[in-house]
Amino acid sequence: MGETFRAFIAVGVPPEIAGALWEEGRAAKGAGGVRWTRPESIHLTLKFLGGIPAEKGGAVIDALGRAVEGIAPFDLEVRGLGAFPNDRAPRVVWAGLIGKLDALMGLRDAVEREVAPLWFPTEERGFSPHLTFGRIKEPRRNEAFSHWLAERREKVFGRFRVGGVLLMESRLSPGGSVYTVVGEAALGAGS
């Protein structure tokens, strides 16, 4: 870490699920122009913090510890593919999440509540849990790609247990962002 670093709070995704998404994307029909996210970079973002002073990292990790107190680990399933803003002119390709979404929303709300006093305002937008695994710089109508997405609307990529949250550093590079774990807090700590 330098004097400041770009940071976000996330839930990690097991390598086998991230790898399955990577392979699915690379085999996509009509996916010209999609930049697929490397498996080691696929994660579930709970909150983007932006640039923060390095000395504030410890306070954020402490806040995450408070946020997860009393929250038991829970399971999510990665199921279905889609795109933002829509399948016809996609900019972001995502995998959906099902399962204990109420627990996930509670975790996200607890994170928001605990980091807000550290000058990270509460997010105004609604939270739409998903795993981003592809980006399209110049969206255009692509029927083959839309059809490919529709065929995978219910495809299951695996289940995983959410056991903690991560404070991540994001470094921009010509090959895409590189993420490093700065700290973590295990769910259920202190309960």
Short mmCIF file of N, CA and C in Angstrom, two decimals:
data_model
loop_
_atom_site.label_atom_id
_atom_site.label_comp_id
_atom_site.label_asym_id
_atom_site.label_seq_id
_atom_site.Cartn_x
_atom_site.Cartn_y
_atom_site.Cartn_z
N MET A 1 0.84 -1.19 0.00
CA MET A 1 0.00 0.00 0.00
C MET A 1 0.87 1.24 0.00
N GLY A 2 0.44 2.25 -0.72
CA GLY A 2 1.13 3.53 -0.72
C GLY A 2 0.49 4.44 0.32
N GLU A 3 0.64 5.78 0.11
CA GLU A 3 0.06 6.73 1.05
C GLU A 3 -1.47 6.74 0.96
N THR A 4 -1.99 6.55 -0.24
CA THR A 4 -3.43 6.34 -0.41
C THR A 4 -3.60 5.12 -1.31
N PHE A 5 -4.75 4.51 -1.21
CA PHE A 5 -5.04 3.38 -2.10
C PHE A 5 -6.52 3.34 -2.42
N ARG A 6 -6.83 2.83 -3.62
CA ARG A 6 -8.23 2.63 -4.03
C ARG A 6 -8.72 1.37 -3.35
N ALA A 7 -9.86 1.46 -2.70
CA ALA A 7 -10.31 0.34 -1.89
C ALA A 7 -11.80 0.06 -2.09
N PHE A 8 -12.14 -1.20 -1.82
CA PHE A 8 -13.54 -1.61 -1.80
C PHE A 8 -13.67 -2.77 -0.82
N ILE A 9 -14.92 -3.03 -0.43
CA ILE A 9 -15.22 -4.12 0.49
C ILE A 9 -15.97 -5.18 -0.30
N ALA A 10 -15.54 -6.44 -0.14
CA ALA A 10 -16.10 -7.50 -0.97
C ALA A 10 -16.22 -8.81 -0.22
N VAL A 11 -16.91 -9.73 -0.87
CA VAL A 11 -16.95 -11.13 -0.47
C VAL A 11 -16.19 -11.89 -1.55
N GLY A 12 -15.29 -12.75 -1.15
CA GLY A 12 -14.55 -13.56 -2.10
C GLY A 12 -15.40 -14.66 -2.71
N VAL A 13 -14.99 -15.10 -3.90
CA VAL A 13 -15.68 -16.17 -4.62
C VAL A 13 -14.69 -17.32 -4.79
N PRO A 14 -15.12 -18.55 -4.51
CA PRO A 14 -14.20 -19.69 -4.65
C PRO A 14 -13.63 -19.80 -6.07
N PRO A 15 -12.37 -20.22 -6.18
CA PRO A 15 -11.72 -20.31 -7.49
C PRO A 15 -12.46 -21.20 -8.49
N GLU A 16 -13.10 -22.26 -8.02
CA GLU A 16 -13.79 -23.14 -8.97
C GLU A 16 -15.00 -22.47 -9.61
N ILE A 17 -15.68 -21.62 -8.87
CA ILE A 17 -16.82 -20.88 -9.44
C ILE A 17 -16.32 -19.79 -10.36
N ALA A 18 -15.31 -19.04 -9.92
CA ALA A 18 -14.75 -17.98 -10.77
C ALA A 18 -14.19 -18.58 -12.06
N GLY A 19 -13.54 -19.74 -11.97
CA GLY A 19 -12.99 -20.40 -13.15
C GLY A 19 -14.08 -20.86 -14.10
N ALA A 20 -15.20 -21.35 -13.55
CA ALA A 20 -16.32 -21.77 -14.39
C ALA A 20 -16.91 -20.57 -15.14
N LEU A 21 -17.01 -19.42 -14.49
CA LEU A 21 -17.51 -18.22 -15.16
C LEU A 21 -16.54 -17.78 -16.26
N TRP A 22 -15.26 -17.81 -15.97
CA TRP A 22 -14.23 -17.45 -16.95
C TRP A 22 -14.36 -18.32 -18.19
N GLU A 23 -14.45 -19.63 -18.00
CA GLU A 23 -14.55 -20.55 -19.13
C GLU A 23 -15.84 -20.34 -19.90
N GLU A 24 -16.93 -20.09 -19.19
CA GLU A 24 -18.22 -19.84 -19.85
C GLU A 24 -18.12 -18.60 -20.74
N GLY A 25 -17.51 -17.55 -20.21
CA GLY A 25 -17.37 -16.32 -20.99
C GLY A 25 -16.49 -16.50 -22.21
N ARG A 26 -15.39 -17.19 -22.02
CA ARG A 26 -14.46 -17.38 -23.14
C ARG A 26 -15.08 -18.22 -24.26
N ALA A 27 -16.08 -19.03 -23.94
CA ALA A 27 -16.74 -19.87 -24.95
C ALA A 27 -17.99 -19.19 -25.52
N ALA A 28 -18.27 -17.96 -25.10
CA ALA A 28 -19.50 -17.28 -25.51
C ALA A 28 -19.56 -17.04 -27.00
N LYS A 29 -20.74 -17.31 -27.56
CA LYS A 29 -20.97 -17.04 -28.98
C LYS A 29 -21.37 -15.58 -29.16
N GLY A 30 -20.77 -14.93 -30.13
CA GLY A 30 -21.12 -13.54 -30.43
C GLY A 30 -20.60 -12.56 -29.40
N ALA A 31 -19.57 -12.94 -28.66
CA ALA A 31 -19.09 -12.10 -27.56
C ALA A 31 -17.94 -11.19 -27.96
N GLY A 32 -17.82 -10.87 -29.23
CA GLY A 32 -16.77 -9.95 -29.65
C GLY A 32 -16.88 -8.64 -28.89
N GLY A 33 -15.77 -8.13 -28.41
CA GLY A 33 -15.78 -6.86 -27.70
C GLY A 33 -15.97 -6.99 -26.19
N VAL A 34 -16.19 -8.21 -25.69
CA VAL A 34 -16.34 -8.39 -24.24
C VAL A 34 -14.96 -8.62 -23.65
N ARG A 35 -14.66 -7.88 -22.61
CA ARG A 35 -13.41 -8.09 -21.86
C ARG A 35 -13.77 -8.87 -20.61
N TRP A 36 -13.40 -10.15 -20.60
CA TRP A 36 -13.76 -11.04 -19.50
C TRP A 36 -12.85 -10.82 -18.31
N THR A 37 -13.44 -10.84 -17.13
CA THR A 37 -12.70 -10.66 -15.88
C THR A 37 -11.92 -11.94 -15.56
N ARG A 38 -10.64 -11.77 -15.26
CA ARG A 38 -9.82 -12.93 -14.86
C ARG A 38 -10.42 -13.57 -13.62
N PRO A 39 -10.34 -14.90 -13.52
CA PRO A 39 -10.98 -15.59 -12.38
C PRO A 39 -10.54 -15.05 -11.02
N GLU A 40 -9.26 -14.74 -10.85
CA GLU A 40 -8.79 -14.27 -9.54
C GLU A 40 -9.33 -12.89 -9.18
N SER A 41 -9.98 -12.22 -10.13
CA SER A 41 -10.53 -10.89 -9.87
C SER A 41 -12.05 -10.87 -9.69
N ILE A 42 -12.69 -12.01 -9.84
CA ILE A 42 -14.15 -12.06 -9.68
C ILE A 42 -14.48 -12.07 -8.19
N HIS A 43 -15.38 -11.18 -7.79
CA HIS A 43 -15.76 -11.02 -6.39
C HIS A 43 -17.15 -10.40 -6.32
N LEU A 44 -17.72 -10.38 -5.14
CA LEU A 44 -19.01 -9.74 -4.88
C LEU A 44 -18.73 -8.45 -4.13
N THR A 45 -18.89 -7.32 -4.79
CA THR A 45 -18.64 -6.03 -4.16
C THR A 45 -19.79 -5.67 -3.22
N LEU A 46 -19.45 -5.33 -1.99
CA LEU A 46 -20.44 -4.83 -1.03
C LEU A 46 -20.44 -3.31 -0.98
N LYS A 47 -19.24 -2.71 -1.08
CA LYS A 47 -19.14 -1.25 -1.05
C LYS A 47 -17.83 -0.80 -1.66
N PHE A 48 -17.91 0.18 -2.56
CA PHE A 48 -16.72 0.81 -3.12
C PHE A 48 -16.39 2.00 -2.23
N LEU A 49 -15.14 2.09 -1.80
CA LEU A 49 -14.72 3.18 -0.91
C LEU A 49 -14.00 4.30 -1.65
N GLY A 50 -13.35 3.98 -2.76
CA GLY A 50 -12.57 4.98 -3.48
C GLY A 50 -11.17 5.10 -2.88
N GLY A 51 -10.51 6.22 -3.13
CA GLY A 51 -9.17 6.45 -2.61
C GLY A 51 -9.21 6.75 -1.12
N ILE A 52 -8.45 5.99 -0.34
CA ILE A 52 -8.42 6.23 1.10
C ILE A 52 -6.97 6.32 1.57
N PRO A 53 -6.72 7.12 2.61
CA PRO A 53 -5.37 7.16 3.18
C PRO A 53 -5.00 5.80 3.76
N ALA A 54 -3.77 5.39 3.56
CA ALA A 54 -3.31 4.08 4.05
C ALA A 54 -3.54 3.94 5.56
N GLU A 55 -3.36 5.03 6.29
CA GLU A 55 -3.52 4.93 7.75
C GLU A 55 -4.97 4.70 8.17
N LYS A 56 -5.92 4.90 7.25
CA LYS A 56 -7.33 4.65 7.56
C LYS A 56 -7.69 3.18 7.37
N GLY A 57 -6.82 2.39 6.74
CA GLY A 57 -7.10 0.97 6.49
C GLY A 57 -7.42 0.21 7.76
N GLY A 58 -6.66 0.44 8.83
CA GLY A 58 -6.90 -0.25 10.10
C GLY A 58 -8.28 0.07 10.67
N ALA A 59 -8.70 1.32 10.56
CA ALA A 59 -10.02 1.70 11.06
C ALA A 59 -11.13 1.02 10.26
N VAL A 60 -10.92 0.89 8.95
CA VAL A 60 -11.91 0.20 8.12
C VAL A 60 -11.98 -1.27 8.51
N ILE A 61 -10.84 -1.91 8.71
CA ILE A 61 -10.83 -3.31 9.12
C ILE A 61 -11.52 -3.48 10.47
N ASP A 62 -11.29 -2.56 11.41
CA ASP A 62 -11.97 -2.61 12.70
C ASP A 62 -13.49 -2.47 12.51
N ALA A 63 -13.91 -1.57 11.62
CA ALA A 63 -15.34 -1.38 11.33
C ALA A 63 -15.94 -2.65 10.74
N LEU A 64 -15.19 -3.34 9.89
CA LEU A 64 -15.68 -4.59 9.32
C LEU A 64 -15.86 -5.64 10.41
N GLY A 65 -14.93 -5.67 11.36
CA GLY A 65 -15.05 -6.58 12.49
C GLY A 65 -16.34 -6.35 13.27
N ARG A 66 -16.68 -5.09 13.48
CA ARG A 66 -17.94 -4.77 14.18
C ARG A 66 -19.15 -5.14 13.32
N ALA A 67 -19.05 -4.93 12.00
CA ALA A 67 -20.17 -5.20 11.09
C ALA A 67 -20.54 -6.67 11.07
N VAL A 68 -19.57 -7.56 11.17
CA VAL A 68 -19.85 -8.99 11.04
C VAL A 68 -20.20 -9.67 12.36
N GLU A 69 -20.06 -8.95 13.48
CA GLU A 69 -20.38 -9.54 14.79
C GLU A 69 -21.81 -10.07 14.79
N GLY A 70 -21.95 -11.30 15.19
CA GLY A 70 -23.28 -11.89 15.32
C GLY A 70 -23.92 -12.34 14.01
N ILE A 71 -23.27 -12.14 12.88
CA ILE A 71 -23.81 -12.61 11.60
C ILE A 71 -23.19 -13.97 11.30
N ALA A 72 -24.02 -14.97 11.21
CA ALA A 72 -23.53 -16.33 10.95
C ALA A 72 -23.21 -16.51 9.47
N PRO A 73 -22.25 -17.38 9.15
CA PRO A 73 -21.97 -17.69 7.75
C PRO A 73 -23.24 -18.19 7.06
N PHE A 74 -23.34 -17.94 5.77
CA PHE A 74 -24.53 -18.34 5.01
C PHE A 74 -24.13 -18.73 3.60
N ASP A 75 -25.04 -19.41 2.90
CA ASP A 75 -24.75 -19.93 1.56
C ASP A 75 -25.44 -19.13 0.47
N LEU A 76 -24.73 -19.00 -0.64
CA LEU A 76 -25.28 -18.40 -1.86
C LEU A 76 -25.02 -19.35 -3.02
N GLU A 77 -25.87 -19.26 -4.02
CA GLU A 77 -25.69 -20.04 -5.25
C GLU A 77 -25.51 -19.06 -6.41
N VAL A 78 -24.54 -19.33 -7.26
CA VAL A 78 -24.33 -18.52 -8.45
C VAL A 78 -25.14 -19.17 -9.57
N ARG A 79 -26.16 -18.44 -10.02
CA ARG A 79 -27.07 -19.00 -11.01
C ARG A 79 -27.54 -17.93 -12.00
N GLY A 80 -27.41 -18.25 -13.27
CA GLY A 80 -27.95 -17.42 -14.33
C GLY A 80 -27.03 -16.29 -14.73
N LEU A 81 -27.09 -15.95 -16.01
CA LEU A 81 -26.32 -14.84 -16.55
C LEU A 81 -27.25 -13.76 -17.06
N GLY A 82 -26.76 -12.55 -17.07
CA GLY A 82 -27.53 -11.42 -17.57
C GLY A 82 -26.59 -10.27 -17.87
N ALA A 83 -27.17 -9.11 -18.18
CA ALA A 83 -26.35 -7.95 -18.53
C ALA A 83 -27.02 -6.68 -18.05
N PHE A 84 -26.20 -5.71 -17.71
CA PHE A 84 -26.65 -4.35 -17.40
C PHE A 84 -26.30 -3.47 -18.58
N PRO A 85 -27.07 -2.54 -19.03
CA PRO A 85 -28.42 -2.26 -18.54
C PRO A 85 -29.45 -3.27 -19.03
N ASN A 86 -29.15 -3.99 -20.13
CA ASN A 86 -30.06 -5.03 -20.62
C ASN A 86 -29.30 -5.93 -21.59
N ASP A 87 -29.95 -7.02 -21.99
CA ASP A 87 -29.30 -7.99 -22.88
C ASP A 87 -29.10 -7.48 -24.31
N ARG A 88 -29.89 -6.50 -24.71
CA ARG A 88 -29.80 -6.03 -26.10
C ARG A 88 -28.64 -5.07 -26.34
N ALA A 89 -28.28 -4.30 -25.33
CA ALA A 89 -27.15 -3.37 -25.45
C ALA A 89 -26.32 -3.47 -24.17
N PRO A 90 -25.69 -4.61 -23.96
CA PRO A 90 -25.00 -4.84 -22.68
C PRO A 90 -23.72 -4.03 -22.52
N ARG A 91 -23.49 -3.59 -21.29
CA ARG A 91 -22.21 -2.96 -20.92
C ARG A 91 -21.47 -3.82 -19.91
N VAL A 92 -22.23 -4.51 -19.06
CA VAL A 92 -21.67 -5.36 -18.02
C VAL A 92 -22.35 -6.72 -18.10
N VAL A 93 -21.57 -7.79 -18.09
CA VAL A 93 -22.11 -9.15 -18.05
C VAL A 93 -21.96 -9.65 -16.62
N TRP A 94 -23.05 -10.21 -16.08
CA TRP A 94 -23.04 -10.63 -14.68
C TRP A 94 -23.59 -12.03 -14.51
N ALA A 95 -23.23 -12.62 -13.37
CA ALA A 95 -23.83 -13.87 -12.91
C ALA A 95 -24.68 -13.53 -11.69
N GLY A 96 -25.86 -14.12 -11.63
CA GLY A 96 -26.78 -13.84 -10.54
C GLY A 96 -26.50 -14.64 -9.29
N LEU A 97 -27.09 -14.21 -8.20
CA LEU A 97 -26.94 -14.88 -6.91
C LEU A 97 -28.33 -15.17 -6.35
N ILE A 98 -28.49 -16.37 -5.81
CA ILE A 98 -29.71 -16.73 -5.11
C ILE A 98 -29.31 -17.39 -3.80
N GLY A 99 -30.28 -17.63 -2.97
CA GLY A 99 -30.00 -18.25 -1.67
C GLY A 99 -30.36 -17.30 -0.56
N LYS A 100 -29.50 -17.19 0.43
CA LYS A 100 -29.76 -16.38 1.62
C LYS A 100 -29.51 -14.89 1.34
N LEU A 101 -30.31 -14.34 0.41
CA LEU A 101 -30.12 -12.94 0.04
C LEU A 101 -30.49 -12.00 1.18
N ASP A 102 -31.40 -12.42 2.05
CA ASP A 102 -31.72 -11.58 3.21
C ASP A 102 -30.50 -11.44 4.12
N ALA A 103 -29.75 -12.52 4.30
CA ALA A 103 -28.52 -12.46 5.09
C ALA A 103 -27.47 -11.59 4.40
N LEU A 104 -27.39 -11.71 3.09
CA LEU A 104 -26.45 -10.88 2.32
C LEU A 104 -26.81 -9.40 2.45
N MET A 105 -28.09 -9.09 2.34
CA MET A 105 -28.52 -7.69 2.48
C MET A 105 -28.23 -7.18 3.89
N GLY A 106 -28.44 -8.02 4.89
CA GLY A 106 -28.14 -7.63 6.26
C GLY A 106 -26.65 -7.36 6.45
N LEU A 107 -25.82 -8.21 5.83
CA LEU A 107 -24.37 -8.01 5.90
C LEU A 107 -23.98 -6.70 5.22
N ARG A 108 -24.51 -6.47 4.05
CA ARG A 108 -24.20 -5.23 3.32
C ARG A 108 -24.64 -4.01 4.13
N ASP A 109 -25.83 -4.07 4.73
CA ASP A 109 -26.33 -2.95 5.53
C ASP A 109 -25.44 -2.71 6.76
N ALA A 110 -24.98 -3.79 7.39
CA ALA A 110 -24.10 -3.66 8.55
C ALA A 110 -22.77 -3.03 8.15
N VAL A 111 -22.25 -3.41 6.99
CA VAL A 111 -21.00 -2.80 6.49
C VAL A 111 -21.22 -1.31 6.26
N GLU A 112 -22.30 -0.96 5.59
CA GLU A 112 -22.61 0.46 5.34
C GLU A 112 -22.67 1.24 6.65
N ARG A 113 -23.38 0.68 7.62
CA ARG A 113 -23.58 1.36 8.91
C ARG A 113 -22.25 1.58 9.64
N GLU A 114 -21.37 0.60 9.60
CA GLU A 114 -20.11 0.70 10.35
C GLU A 114 -19.05 1.57 9.67
N VAL A 115 -19.05 1.64 8.34
CA VAL A 115 -18.02 2.46 7.68
C VAL A 115 -18.47 3.89 7.45
N ALA A 116 -19.77 4.16 7.56
CA ALA A 116 -20.27 5.53 7.34
C ALA A 116 -19.59 6.56 8.25
N PRO A 117 -19.38 6.28 9.54
CA PRO A 117 -18.72 7.27 10.40
C PRO A 117 -17.26 7.55 10.01
N LEU A 118 -16.70 6.74 9.15
CA LEU A 118 -15.31 6.93 8.71
C LEU A 118 -15.25 7.78 7.44
N TRP A 119 -16.31 8.51 7.14
CA TRP A 119 -16.41 9.40 5.99
C TRP A 119 -16.59 8.65 4.67
N PHE A 120 -17.32 7.53 4.75
CA PHE A 120 -17.71 6.80 3.53
C PHE A 120 -19.23 6.81 3.49
N PRO A 121 -19.81 7.79 2.79
CA PRO A 121 -21.27 7.95 2.80
C PRO A 121 -22.01 6.68 2.39
N THR A 122 -23.18 6.52 2.97
CA THR A 122 -24.03 5.38 2.64
C THR A 122 -24.47 5.49 1.19
N GLU A 123 -24.41 4.36 0.51
CA GLU A 123 -24.78 4.30 -0.91
C GLU A 123 -26.26 4.60 -1.07
N GLU A 124 -26.58 5.50 -1.99
CA GLU A 124 -27.98 5.88 -2.25
C GLU A 124 -28.68 4.86 -3.14
N ARG A 125 -27.93 4.28 -4.09
CA ARG A 125 -28.53 3.32 -5.02
C ARG A 125 -28.89 2.03 -4.30
N GLY A 126 -29.88 1.35 -4.85
CA GLY A 126 -30.22 0.04 -4.32
C GLY A 126 -29.09 -0.95 -4.58
N PHE A 127 -29.03 -1.98 -3.77
CA PHE A 127 -27.99 -3.01 -3.89
C PHE A 127 -28.54 -4.14 -4.74
N SER A 128 -27.86 -4.45 -5.82
CA SER A 128 -28.25 -5.53 -6.73
C SER A 128 -27.14 -6.58 -6.73
N PRO A 129 -27.23 -7.59 -5.86
CA PRO A 129 -26.13 -8.56 -5.72
C PRO A 129 -25.88 -9.33 -7.02
N HIS A 130 -24.64 -9.31 -7.47
CA HIS A 130 -24.24 -10.02 -8.69
C HIS A 130 -22.72 -10.13 -8.73
N LEU A 131 -22.24 -10.96 -9.62
CA LEU A 131 -20.80 -11.08 -9.87
C LEU A 131 -20.54 -10.57 -11.27
N THR A 132 -19.82 -9.47 -11.38
CA THR A 132 -19.44 -8.96 -12.70
C THR A 132 -18.31 -9.82 -13.23
N PHE A 133 -18.48 -10.32 -14.47
CA PHE A 133 -17.37 -11.08 -15.04
C PHE A 133 -17.10 -10.74 -16.49
N GLY A 134 -17.70 -9.66 -16.98
CA GLY A 134 -17.38 -9.18 -18.31
C GLY A 134 -17.82 -7.74 -18.48
N ARG A 135 -17.05 -6.98 -19.26
CA ARG A 135 -17.38 -5.57 -19.55
C ARG A 135 -17.27 -5.35 -21.05
N ILE A 136 -18.15 -4.48 -21.54
CA ILE A 136 -18.18 -4.17 -22.97
C ILE A 136 -17.99 -2.67 -23.11
N LYS A 137 -16.92 -2.28 -23.77
CA LYS A 137 -16.59 -0.86 -23.90
C LYS A 137 -17.59 -0.13 -24.78
N GLU A 138 -17.92 -0.75 -25.91
CA GLU A 138 -18.84 -0.12 -26.86
C GLU A 138 -20.05 -1.02 -27.08
N PRO A 139 -21.12 -0.82 -26.29
CA PRO A 139 -22.28 -1.69 -26.44
C PRO A 139 -22.95 -1.51 -27.80
N ARG A 140 -23.39 -2.61 -28.34
CA ARG A 140 -24.11 -2.57 -29.61
C ARG A 140 -25.08 -3.75 -29.62
N ARG A 141 -26.09 -3.64 -30.42
CA ARG A 141 -27.07 -4.71 -30.53
C ARG A 141 -26.38 -5.95 -31.11
N ASN A 142 -26.54 -7.08 -30.44
CA ASN A 142 -25.88 -8.31 -30.85
C ASN A 142 -26.81 -9.47 -30.54
N GLU A 143 -27.58 -9.89 -31.52
CA GLU A 143 -28.59 -10.93 -31.31
C GLU A 143 -27.97 -12.26 -30.87
N ALA A 144 -26.81 -12.62 -31.42
CA ALA A 144 -26.17 -13.89 -31.06
C ALA A 144 -25.79 -13.88 -29.58
N PHE A 145 -25.25 -12.76 -29.11
CA PHE A 145 -24.85 -12.67 -27.72
C PHE A 145 -26.08 -12.63 -26.81
N SER A 146 -27.12 -11.90 -27.21
CA SER A 146 -28.36 -11.86 -26.42
C SER A 146 -28.95 -13.26 -26.28
N HIS A 147 -28.93 -14.02 -27.36
CA HIS A 147 -29.44 -15.39 -27.35
C HIS A 147 -28.58 -16.26 -26.43
N TRP A 148 -27.27 -16.10 -26.50
CA TRP A 148 -26.35 -16.85 -25.64
C TRP A 148 -26.67 -16.59 -24.17
N LEU A 149 -26.87 -15.32 -23.81
CA LEU A 149 -27.23 -14.98 -22.43
C LEU A 149 -28.56 -15.62 -22.03
N ALA A 150 -29.57 -15.51 -22.90
CA ALA A 150 -30.89 -16.06 -22.59
C ALA A 150 -30.84 -17.56 -22.34
N GLU A 151 -30.00 -18.26 -23.07
CA GLU A 151 -29.86 -19.72 -22.89
C GLU A 151 -29.23 -20.07 -21.54
N ARG A 152 -28.60 -19.12 -20.90
CA ARG A 152 -27.91 -19.36 -19.63
C ARG A 152 -28.59 -18.68 -18.44
N ARG A 153 -29.83 -18.31 -18.62
CA ARG A 153 -30.57 -17.58 -17.58
C ARG A 153 -30.71 -18.40 -16.29
N GLU A 154 -30.71 -19.73 -16.38
CA GLU A 154 -30.88 -20.58 -15.19
C GLU A 154 -29.68 -21.48 -14.92
N LYS A 155 -28.60 -21.30 -15.66
CA LYS A 155 -27.43 -22.17 -15.48
C LYS A 155 -26.83 -21.97 -14.10
N VAL A 156 -26.51 -23.08 -13.42
CA VAL A 156 -25.92 -23.04 -12.08
C VAL A 156 -24.41 -23.19 -12.20
N PHE A 157 -23.68 -22.29 -11.54
CA PHE A 157 -22.21 -22.31 -11.55
C PHE A 157 -21.62 -22.79 -10.23
N GLY A 158 -22.45 -23.01 -9.23
CA GLY A 158 -21.98 -23.54 -7.97
C GLY A 158 -22.53 -22.79 -6.77
N ARG A 159 -22.31 -23.40 -5.60
CA ARG A 159 -22.71 -22.80 -4.32
C ARG A 159 -21.45 -22.50 -3.52
N PHE A 160 -21.55 -21.49 -2.66
CA PHE A 160 -20.43 -21.20 -1.78
C PHE A 160 -20.93 -20.60 -0.47
N ARG A 161 -20.10 -20.74 0.54
CA ARG A 161 -20.41 -20.22 1.86
C ARG A 161 -19.75 -18.86 2.03
N VAL A 162 -20.53 -17.88 2.42
CA VAL A 162 -20.00 -16.57 2.75
C VAL A 162 -19.56 -16.64 4.20
N GLY A 163 -18.26 -16.55 4.41
CA GLY A 163 -17.71 -16.69 5.75
C GLY A 163 -17.02 -15.45 6.26
N GLY A 164 -16.97 -14.39 5.43
CA GLY A 164 -16.31 -13.17 5.86
C GLY A 164 -16.36 -12.10 4.79
N VAL A 165 -15.80 -10.95 5.14
CA VAL A 165 -15.71 -9.84 4.20
C VAL A 165 -14.24 -9.41 4.10
N LEU A 166 -13.91 -8.84 2.96
CA LEU A 166 -12.53 -8.47 2.66
C LEU A 166 -12.42 -6.98 2.38
N LEU A 167 -11.38 -6.35 2.89
CA LEU A 167 -11.01 -5.01 2.45
C LEU A 167 -9.98 -5.23 1.35
N MET A 168 -10.27 -4.73 0.16
CA MET A 168 -9.45 -4.97 -1.01
C MET A 168 -8.83 -3.67 -1.52
N GLU A 169 -7.60 -3.78 -1.98
CA GLU A 169 -6.95 -2.68 -2.70
C GLU A 169 -7.09 -2.96 -4.18
N SER A 170 -7.39 -1.94 -4.96
CA SER A 170 -7.51 -2.05 -6.41
C SER A 170 -6.46 -1.17 -7.06
N ARG A 171 -5.54 -1.81 -7.80
CA ARG A 171 -4.53 -1.07 -8.54
C ARG A 171 -4.82 -1.20 -10.02
N LEU A 172 -4.89 -0.07 -10.70
CA LEU A 172 -5.15 -0.08 -12.14
C LEU A 172 -3.87 -0.43 -12.88
N SER A 173 -4.01 -1.25 -13.90
CA SER A 173 -2.87 -1.61 -14.74
C SER A 173 -3.36 -1.73 -16.17
N PRO A 174 -2.45 -1.72 -17.15
CA PRO A 174 -2.87 -1.83 -18.55
C PRO A 174 -3.66 -3.11 -18.83
N GLY A 175 -3.41 -4.18 -18.09
CA GLY A 175 -4.12 -5.43 -18.29
C GLY A 175 -5.41 -5.54 -17.49
N GLY A 176 -5.80 -4.49 -16.81
CA GLY A 176 -6.99 -4.52 -15.97
C GLY A 176 -6.61 -4.30 -14.52
N SER A 177 -7.60 -4.18 -13.67
CA SER A 177 -7.36 -3.95 -12.25
C SER A 177 -6.75 -5.18 -11.60
N VAL A 178 -5.86 -4.92 -10.64
CA VAL A 178 -5.25 -5.98 -9.85
C VAL A 178 -5.71 -5.77 -8.42
N TYR A 179 -6.27 -6.82 -7.81
CA TYR A 179 -6.82 -6.72 -6.47
C TYR A 179 -5.95 -7.46 -5.47
N THR A 180 -5.79 -6.84 -4.29
CA THR A 180 -5.00 -7.42 -3.21
C THR A 180 -5.82 -7.32 -1.93
N VAL A 181 -5.85 -8.40 -1.15
CA VAL A 181 -6.53 -8.37 0.14
C VAL A 181 -5.68 -7.57 1.12
N VAL A 182 -6.28 -6.56 1.74
CA VAL A 182 -5.60 -5.73 2.73
C VAL A 182 -5.94 -6.23 4.14
N GLY A 183 -7.17 -6.69 4.32
CA GLY A 183 -7.60 -7.20 5.62
C GLY A 183 -8.92 -7.93 5.46
N GLU A 184 -9.30 -8.66 6.50
CA GLU A 184 -10.56 -9.39 6.43
C GLU A 184 -11.17 -9.53 7.80
N ALA A 185 -12.47 -9.81 7.81
CA ALA A 185 -13.20 -10.04 9.05
C ALA A 185 -14.11 -11.24 8.84
N ALA A 186 -14.00 -12.22 9.73
CA ALA A 186 -14.78 -13.46 9.62
C ALA A 186 -16.18 -13.26 10.20
N LEU A 187 -17.18 -13.78 9.52
CA LEU A 187 -18.53 -13.73 10.03
C LEU A 187 -18.62 -14.52 11.32
N GLY A 188 -19.49 -14.03 12.21
CA GLY A 188 -19.71 -14.71 13.47
C GLY A 188 -18.67 -14.40 14.53
N ALA A 189 -17.67 -13.60 14.19
CA ALA A 189 -16.64 -13.26 15.18
C ALA A 189 -17.31 -12.50 16.32
N GLY A 190 -17.01 -12.89 17.50
CA GLY A 190 -17.56 -12.21 18.68
C GLY A 190 -18.94 -12.67 19.06
N SER A 191 -19.52 -13.65 18.33
CA SER A 191 -20.88 -14.11 18.70
C SER A 191 -20.82 -15.37 19.52
#
